[in-house]
């Protein structure tokens, strides 16, 4: 049976309750745009405090500052992170939820969405014809830069690292940084590490993707086509290993097995940015900003599931800059017209009316996949 999606008359912005998540899904400037379009915007009290945005700023922009129930009671709810178990009760058939979902890594969230019959659109699977992910790109850029920054810090001896300066110094070799994946995360991680004068090896299975970044490379940065043999040679020699692999909607592939991690030098560092999709390094365990590091086989593992949450002001502004046009279209035109006007939203639909409608998510959850348009009509 096709899902009946209610007309969009109001937009709700709940306060994020995932541990250490300080971002917010709208800014006052975005609220002003939506209110000017004739829409009602409800922002939960305190939703913007972590990003330095007061309730008063939202009210001056035209939003109603409300309690959690009222924010979740809107027709369209926009968030930053996937619903937490305490929020599952707010999911319902007439709700359109627009947020990062990462259902491959959080199957319990997928089951809750399906049981509630909720229409859920994932920022991270909205995909343009050229394969790019416009709503993931700014967070990938931030996460990649943070990966190099965090890794450099963790290599310091007081932080438990080998005591290696990432850029070395005159007469002393720099750290070796191995980056798995040359997408937005990997390229930004590699570029910043190279700017810090590290020796950087950027691996990807796609020669075409490596060719695109080759002309932009700088410093001691080398691009290499990835293979199992190459990983076996390079991973044990890495001072800093950054996992930056993504399959839209699906679980990240495990590229580095535990045996390889065991061969790394004590005090070396792993930063697994792919942890949002389950991680691409076998020994990674999801951590939080308040307790970010696990030491496994003498190797420090940083695998925070919401890395951009460390810089909520920057990350909120960056996120809203790309999501606002989609929010405006969904709220102003209704979901069916929105996916017609912006076809890339079709790939963003993860669940509709109790059905999974993204092939990667369906594969990860082990469930049948339906075409989203069949669900919407």
Short mmCIF file of C-alpha atoms in Angstrom, two decimals:
data_model
loop_
_atom_site.label_atom_id
_atom_site.label_comp_id
_atom_site.label_asym_id
_atom_site.label_seq_id
_atom_site.Cartn_x
_atom_site.Cartn_y
_atom_site.Cartn_z
CA UNK A 1 0.00 0.00 0.00
CA UNK A 2 1.34 3.44 -0.89
CA UNK A 3 2.25 5.72 2.00
CA UNK A 4 0.06 8.72 2.62
CA UNK A 5 2.42 11.61 3.29
CA UNK A 6 0.72 14.58 4.95
CA UNK A 7 1.03 18.03 3.35
CA UNK A 8 3.91 19.98 4.81
CA UNK A 9 2.54 22.81 6.93
CA UNK A 10 5.08 22.99 9.73
CA UNK A 11 8.78 22.29 10.26
CA UNK A 12 10.15 21.03 13.57
CA UNK A 13 13.72 21.28 14.80
CA UNK A 14 14.31 19.08 17.89
CA UNK A 15 17.33 19.52 20.12
CA UNK A 16 19.89 16.83 19.37
CA UNK A 17 20.25 14.31 22.20
CA UNK A 18 22.92 11.99 20.81
CA UNK A 19 25.93 12.15 23.17
CA UNK A 20 28.23 15.10 22.41
CA UNK A 21 26.13 16.28 19.45
CA UNK A 22 25.96 20.07 19.54
CA UNK A 23 24.91 20.88 15.97
CA UNK A 24 21.42 22.08 15.07
CA UNK A 25 19.49 21.50 11.84
CA UNK A 26 18.57 25.14 11.09
CA UNK A 27 20.09 28.56 11.68
CA UNK A 28 18.13 31.78 12.32
CA UNK A 29 18.86 32.93 8.77
CA UNK A 30 17.39 29.70 7.42
CA UNK A 31 14.35 30.09 9.68
CA UNK A 32 13.81 33.58 8.32
CA UNK A 33 13.82 32.21 4.76
CA UNK A 34 11.29 29.50 5.60
CA UNK A 35 8.98 31.78 7.58
CA UNK A 36 9.08 34.22 4.68
CA UNK A 37 7.79 31.37 2.55
CA UNK A 38 4.72 31.19 4.79
CA UNK A 39 5.83 28.13 6.76
CA UNK A 40 5.59 27.56 10.51
CA UNK A 41 8.92 26.68 12.13
CA UNK A 42 9.06 25.18 15.63
CA UNK A 43 12.44 24.99 17.33
CA UNK A 44 12.86 23.07 20.57
CA UNK A 45 14.10 25.16 23.46
CA UNK A 46 17.89 25.03 23.68
CA UNK A 47 18.32 23.36 20.28
CA UNK A 48 20.95 25.83 19.13
CA UNK A 49 22.83 26.43 22.37
CA UNK A 50 25.70 24.07 21.54
CA UNK A 51 26.31 25.90 18.28
CA UNK A 52 26.16 29.30 19.95
CA UNK A 53 22.62 30.14 18.79
CA UNK A 54 20.18 31.40 21.42
CA UNK A 55 16.45 30.78 21.60
CA UNK A 56 16.02 34.52 21.23
CA UNK A 57 17.84 34.49 17.90
CA UNK A 58 15.42 31.88 16.59
CA UNK A 59 12.42 33.83 17.90
CA UNK A 60 13.63 37.04 16.27
CA UNK A 61 13.87 35.12 13.00
CA UNK A 62 10.20 34.13 13.32
CA UNK A 63 10.38 30.64 14.84
CA UNK A 64 8.26 29.46 17.73
CA UNK A 65 10.44 28.12 20.56
CA UNK A 66 8.60 25.08 21.88
CA UNK A 67 9.02 21.92 23.93
CA UNK A 68 10.21 18.60 22.47
CA UNK A 69 6.71 17.21 21.87
CA UNK A 70 5.71 20.24 19.79
CA UNK A 71 8.93 20.19 17.77
CA UNK A 72 8.44 16.51 16.94
CA UNK A 73 4.75 17.12 16.22
CA UNK A 74 5.55 19.06 13.04
CA UNK A 75 4.83 17.55 9.61
CA UNK A 76 8.50 17.81 8.55
CA UNK A 77 11.17 17.25 11.19
CA UNK A 78 14.73 18.23 10.30
CA UNK A 79 17.59 16.97 12.44
CA UNK A 80 21.32 16.38 12.32
CA UNK A 81 21.65 12.82 13.63
CA UNK A 82 19.54 9.68 13.53
CA UNK A 83 16.71 9.36 16.07
CA UNK A 84 17.85 8.00 19.41
CA UNK A 85 15.83 5.27 21.22
CA UNK A 86 14.19 7.92 23.43
CA UNK A 87 12.86 9.55 20.26
CA UNK A 88 11.41 6.43 18.59
CA UNK A 89 7.99 7.13 20.13
CA UNK A 90 7.78 10.32 18.06
CA UNK A 91 8.02 8.44 14.76
CA UNK A 92 4.66 8.08 12.96
CA UNK A 93 3.17 7.46 9.49
CA UNK A 94 2.43 11.11 8.69
CA UNK A 95 5.93 12.32 9.58
CA UNK A 96 8.62 13.22 7.06
CA UNK A 97 12.04 13.00 8.75
CA UNK A 98 15.04 14.64 7.07
CA UNK A 99 18.41 13.95 8.71
CA UNK A 100 21.59 11.89 8.63
CA UNK A 101 20.48 8.29 9.21
CA UNK A 102 23.36 5.88 8.45
CA UNK A 103 20.96 2.95 8.81
CA UNK A 104 23.59 0.38 7.82
CA UNK A 105 25.41 1.18 11.05
CA UNK A 106 22.24 1.64 13.13
CA UNK A 107 19.80 -1.13 12.14
CA UNK A 108 17.66 -0.55 15.25
CA UNK A 109 16.85 2.92 13.90
CA UNK A 110 15.86 1.35 10.59
CA UNK A 111 13.53 -1.08 12.33
CA UNK A 112 11.94 1.75 14.32
CA UNK A 113 11.31 3.78 11.16
CA UNK A 114 9.77 0.78 9.43
CA UNK A 115 7.56 -0.15 12.37
CA UNK A 116 6.30 3.43 12.61
CA UNK A 117 5.68 3.71 8.85
CA UNK A 118 7.71 6.93 8.85
CA UNK A 119 8.97 8.58 5.67
CA UNK A 120 12.69 9.07 6.23
CA UNK A 121 15.07 10.92 3.92
CA UNK A 122 18.77 10.52 4.64
CA UNK A 123 21.09 13.41 3.88
CA UNK A 124 23.93 10.99 3.17
CA UNK A 125 22.18 9.12 0.33
CA UNK A 126 20.88 12.12 -1.65
CA UNK A 127 22.93 11.61 -4.81
CA UNK A 128 23.30 13.65 -8.00
CA UNK A 129 23.64 12.10 -11.45
CA UNK A 130 27.42 12.51 -11.33
CA UNK A 131 27.56 10.34 -8.21
CA UNK A 132 28.29 13.20 -5.82
CA UNK A 133 26.58 13.45 -2.42
CA UNK A 134 25.73 17.14 -1.96
CA UNK A 135 24.38 16.91 1.57
CA UNK A 136 27.25 14.78 2.84
CA UNK A 137 29.99 16.82 1.16
CA UNK A 138 30.41 19.63 3.75
CA UNK A 139 30.50 17.20 6.68
CA UNK A 140 32.94 14.99 4.77
CA UNK A 141 35.16 18.00 4.21
CA UNK A 142 35.10 18.86 7.92
CA UNK A 143 35.58 15.24 9.04
CA UNK A 144 38.54 14.80 6.70
CA UNK A 145 40.29 17.89 7.99
CA UNK A 146 39.55 16.89 11.57
CA UNK A 147 40.98 13.41 10.90
CA UNK A 148 44.39 14.84 10.05
CA UNK A 149 44.23 17.36 12.90
CA UNK A 150 43.19 14.75 15.49
CA UNK A 151 45.69 12.21 14.19
CA UNK A 152 48.55 14.69 14.46
CA UNK A 153 47.60 15.42 18.05
CA UNK A 154 47.29 11.75 19.04
CA UNK A 155 50.78 11.01 17.72
CA UNK A 156 52.17 13.18 20.52
CA UNK A 157 53.62 11.21 23.43
CA UNK A 158 51.50 12.88 26.17
CA UNK A 159 48.43 11.74 24.22
CA UNK A 160 49.66 8.15 24.15
CA UNK A 161 51.26 8.33 20.72
CA UNK A 162 54.70 7.41 19.40
CA UNK A 163 56.01 10.90 20.01
CA UNK A 164 56.17 11.71 16.30
CA UNK A 165 55.77 15.26 14.96
CA UNK A 166 53.57 14.83 11.90
CA UNK A 167 55.71 17.12 9.74
CA UNK A 168 59.06 16.06 11.12
CA UNK A 169 61.78 18.72 11.20
CA UNK A 170 65.09 19.49 9.54
CA UNK A 171 67.05 16.26 9.22
CA UNK A 172 64.25 14.10 10.69
CA UNK A 173 61.70 12.32 8.55
CA UNK A 174 58.00 13.22 8.91
CA UNK A 175 55.20 10.91 9.91
CA UNK A 176 53.85 8.51 7.30
CA UNK A 177 50.10 9.01 6.82
CA UNK A 178 48.13 6.39 4.87
CA UNK A 179 44.66 7.47 3.76
CA UNK A 180 42.17 4.88 2.50
CA UNK A 181 39.76 6.44 0.02
CA UNK A 182 40.14 9.52 -2.19
CA UNK A 183 36.62 10.87 -1.86
CA UNK A 184 35.84 14.11 -0.06
CA UNK A 185 36.88 12.81 3.38
CA UNK A 186 40.07 11.19 2.16
CA UNK A 187 41.15 14.06 -0.06
CA UNK A 188 40.63 16.63 2.69
CA UNK A 189 42.49 14.47 5.20
CA UNK A 190 45.36 13.90 2.77
CA UNK A 191 45.52 17.55 1.73
CA UNK A 192 45.73 18.83 5.30
CA UNK A 193 48.26 16.19 6.34
CA UNK A 194 50.39 17.12 3.33
CA UNK A 195 50.10 20.79 4.25
CA UNK A 196 51.55 19.83 7.66
CA UNK A 197 54.51 18.32 5.75
CA UNK A 198 53.66 14.68 6.45
CA UNK A 199 54.52 11.94 3.97
CA UNK A 200 51.05 11.09 2.64
CA UNK A 201 49.98 8.03 0.67
CA UNK A 202 46.42 8.37 -0.67
CA UNK A 203 44.90 5.05 -1.80
CA UNK A 204 41.78 4.41 -3.83
CA UNK A 205 40.58 1.62 -6.12
CA UNK A 206 39.48 4.11 -8.78
CA UNK A 207 42.25 5.42 -11.07
CA UNK A 208 39.78 8.02 -12.36
CA UNK A 209 39.21 9.43 -8.87
CA UNK A 210 42.95 9.52 -8.22
CA UNK A 211 43.48 11.24 -11.55
CA UNK A 212 41.05 13.99 -10.53
CA UNK A 213 43.02 14.78 -7.36
CA UNK A 214 46.46 14.27 -8.92
CA UNK A 215 46.53 17.78 -10.37
CA UNK A 216 45.66 19.27 -6.97
CA UNK A 217 48.16 17.39 -4.85
CA UNK A 218 50.86 19.20 -2.93
CA UNK A 219 53.79 18.48 -0.64
CA UNK A 220 54.81 14.87 -0.02
CA UNK A 221 51.52 13.41 -1.30
CA UNK A 222 51.49 10.33 -3.51
CA UNK A 223 48.38 8.74 -5.03
CA UNK A 224 48.26 4.96 -5.39
CA UNK A 225 45.74 2.48 -6.78
CA UNK A 226 44.77 0.32 -3.82
CA UNK A 227 45.23 -3.42 -3.71
CA UNK A 228 45.41 -6.09 -1.00
CA UNK A 229 49.16 -6.46 -1.41
CA UNK A 230 49.71 -2.71 -1.19
CA UNK A 231 47.67 -2.50 2.01
CA UNK A 232 49.69 -5.35 3.52
CA UNK A 233 52.90 -3.45 2.79
CA UNK A 234 51.81 0.04 3.79
CA UNK A 235 49.55 -0.35 6.83
CA UNK A 236 52.26 -1.74 9.16
CA UNK A 237 54.48 1.24 8.26
CA UNK A 238 51.85 3.91 8.88
CA UNK A 239 52.22 6.28 11.81
CA UNK A 240 48.68 7.49 11.09
CA UNK A 241 46.08 5.41 9.23
CA UNK A 242 42.88 7.21 8.15
CA UNK A 243 39.86 5.21 6.98
CA UNK A 244 37.73 7.26 4.60
CA UNK A 245 35.70 4.78 2.54
CA UNK A 246 31.98 5.18 1.81
CA UNK A 247 29.39 3.11 -0.05
CA UNK A 248 26.20 5.24 -0.11
CA UNK A 249 23.61 3.66 2.16
CA UNK A 250 25.56 0.42 2.57
CA UNK A 251 27.94 -0.76 5.26
CA UNK A 252 31.55 0.28 4.75
CA UNK A 253 33.79 -2.56 3.55
CA UNK A 254 36.44 -3.84 5.97
CA UNK A 255 39.70 -2.98 4.24
CA UNK A 256 42.13 -3.56 7.12
CA UNK A 257 41.89 -6.80 9.06
CA UNK A 258 42.93 -7.17 12.68
CA UNK A 259 46.13 -9.01 11.75
CA UNK A 260 47.35 -5.92 9.89
CA UNK A 261 46.58 -3.62 12.82
CA UNK A 262 48.62 -5.95 15.04
CA UNK A 263 51.62 -5.28 12.79
CA UNK A 264 51.44 -1.50 13.29
CA UNK A 265 53.96 0.10 15.63
CA UNK A 266 52.91 0.75 19.24
CA UNK A 267 51.70 4.31 19.63
CA UNK A 268 50.61 4.64 16.01
CA UNK A 269 47.12 5.98 15.34
CA UNK A 270 43.99 4.90 13.49
CA UNK A 271 41.27 7.44 12.67
CA UNK A 272 38.28 5.60 11.18
CA UNK A 273 35.97 8.24 9.73
CA UNK A 274 33.90 5.46 8.13
CA UNK A 275 32.62 4.42 11.56
CA UNK A 276 29.28 6.10 10.76
CA UNK A 277 28.79 3.27 8.27
CA UNK A 278 30.27 0.55 10.47
CA UNK A 279 33.97 1.35 9.95
CA UNK A 280 36.51 0.13 7.41
CA UNK A 281 39.13 -1.06 9.91
CA UNK A 282 38.29 -4.32 11.68
CA UNK A 283 39.40 -3.21 15.13
CA UNK A 284 37.47 0.08 15.17
CA UNK A 285 34.85 0.58 17.88
CA UNK A 286 32.58 3.62 17.82
CA UNK A 287 33.56 6.20 20.44
CA UNK A 288 32.38 9.64 21.58
CA UNK A 289 33.93 13.08 21.85
CA UNK A 290 34.13 12.77 25.64
CA UNK A 291 35.81 9.33 25.44
CA UNK A 292 37.25 9.27 21.92
CA UNK A 293 40.12 6.79 21.98
CA UNK A 294 40.42 3.03 22.40
CA UNK A 295 43.89 1.44 22.46
CA UNK A 296 43.85 -1.94 20.72
CA UNK A 297 47.04 -3.95 20.09
CA UNK A 298 48.99 -0.87 21.22
CA UNK A 299 47.40 1.26 18.47
CA UNK A 300 45.24 4.25 19.34
CA UNK A 301 41.85 4.12 17.62
CA UNK A 302 39.80 7.29 17.21
CA UNK A 303 36.35 6.41 15.83
CA UNK A 304 33.91 9.12 16.91
CA UNK A 305 30.58 8.65 15.15
CA UNK A 306 29.83 12.35 14.72
CA UNK A 307 33.23 13.95 14.17
CA UNK A 308 31.93 17.30 12.82
CA UNK A 309 30.07 17.69 16.12
CA UNK A 310 33.41 18.78 17.57
CA UNK A 311 33.08 22.07 15.67
CA UNK A 312 29.31 22.70 15.90
CA UNK A 313 29.38 26.35 14.85
CA UNK A 314 31.27 25.67 11.62
CA UNK A 315 29.45 22.40 10.97
CA UNK A 316 25.95 23.84 11.51
CA UNK A 317 26.57 26.71 9.09
CA UNK A 318 28.04 24.32 6.51
CA UNK A 319 25.23 21.80 6.82
CA UNK A 320 22.38 24.29 6.59
CA UNK A 321 23.96 25.94 3.55
CA UNK A 322 23.32 22.75 1.56
CA UNK A 323 20.15 21.38 3.19
CA UNK A 324 18.07 24.57 3.12
CA UNK A 325 17.18 24.45 -0.60
CA UNK A 326 15.88 20.89 -0.13
CA UNK A 327 13.98 21.76 3.04
CA UNK A 328 12.42 24.70 1.25
CA UNK A 329 11.37 22.52 -1.67
CA UNK A 330 9.97 19.67 0.45
CA UNK A 331 8.07 22.03 2.75
CA UNK A 332 6.89 24.37 0.04
CA UNK A 333 5.91 21.88 -2.64
CA UNK A 334 5.18 18.66 -0.73
CA UNK A 335 7.29 15.53 -0.94
CA UNK A 336 5.90 14.12 -4.19
CA UNK A 337 6.49 17.35 -6.10
CA UNK A 338 9.83 17.83 -4.39
CA UNK A 339 11.22 14.51 -5.65
CA UNK A 340 9.95 15.44 -9.12
CA UNK A 341 11.62 18.86 -9.03
CA UNK A 342 14.81 17.50 -7.46
CA UNK A 343 15.21 13.89 -8.64
CA UNK A 344 18.26 13.38 -6.43
CA UNK A 345 15.87 13.27 -3.46
CA UNK A 346 14.61 9.89 -4.70
CA UNK A 347 17.92 8.32 -3.69
CA UNK A 348 17.60 10.07 -0.33
CA UNK A 349 14.41 8.18 0.52
CA UNK A 350 15.37 5.32 2.84
CA UNK A 351 11.98 4.29 4.25
CA UNK A 352 8.42 5.06 3.15
CA UNK A 353 5.25 3.58 4.63
CA UNK A 354 6.97 0.63 6.30
CA UNK A 355 9.11 -0.29 3.28
CA UNK A 356 12.83 0.12 2.59
CA UNK A 357 13.36 2.04 -0.62
CA UNK A 358 17.13 2.37 -1.00
CA UNK A 359 19.08 -0.62 -2.37
CA UNK A 360 22.15 -0.06 -0.21
CA UNK A 361 20.08 0.22 2.96
CA UNK A 362 18.01 -2.84 1.99
CA UNK A 363 21.19 -4.85 1.46
CA UNK A 364 22.67 -3.72 4.77
CA UNK A 365 19.48 -4.52 6.68
CA UNK A 366 18.80 -7.76 4.82
CA UNK A 367 15.34 -6.62 3.71
CA UNK A 368 13.53 -6.35 0.36
CA UNK A 369 13.86 -3.10 -1.53
CA UNK A 370 10.94 -1.21 -3.14
CA UNK A 371 11.24 1.66 -5.57
CA UNK A 372 10.49 4.86 -3.63
CA UNK A 373 8.15 6.27 -6.27
CA UNK A 374 6.00 3.17 -6.00
CA UNK A 375 5.69 3.85 -2.28
CA UNK A 376 4.89 7.54 -2.66
CA UNK A 377 2.12 7.19 -5.23
#
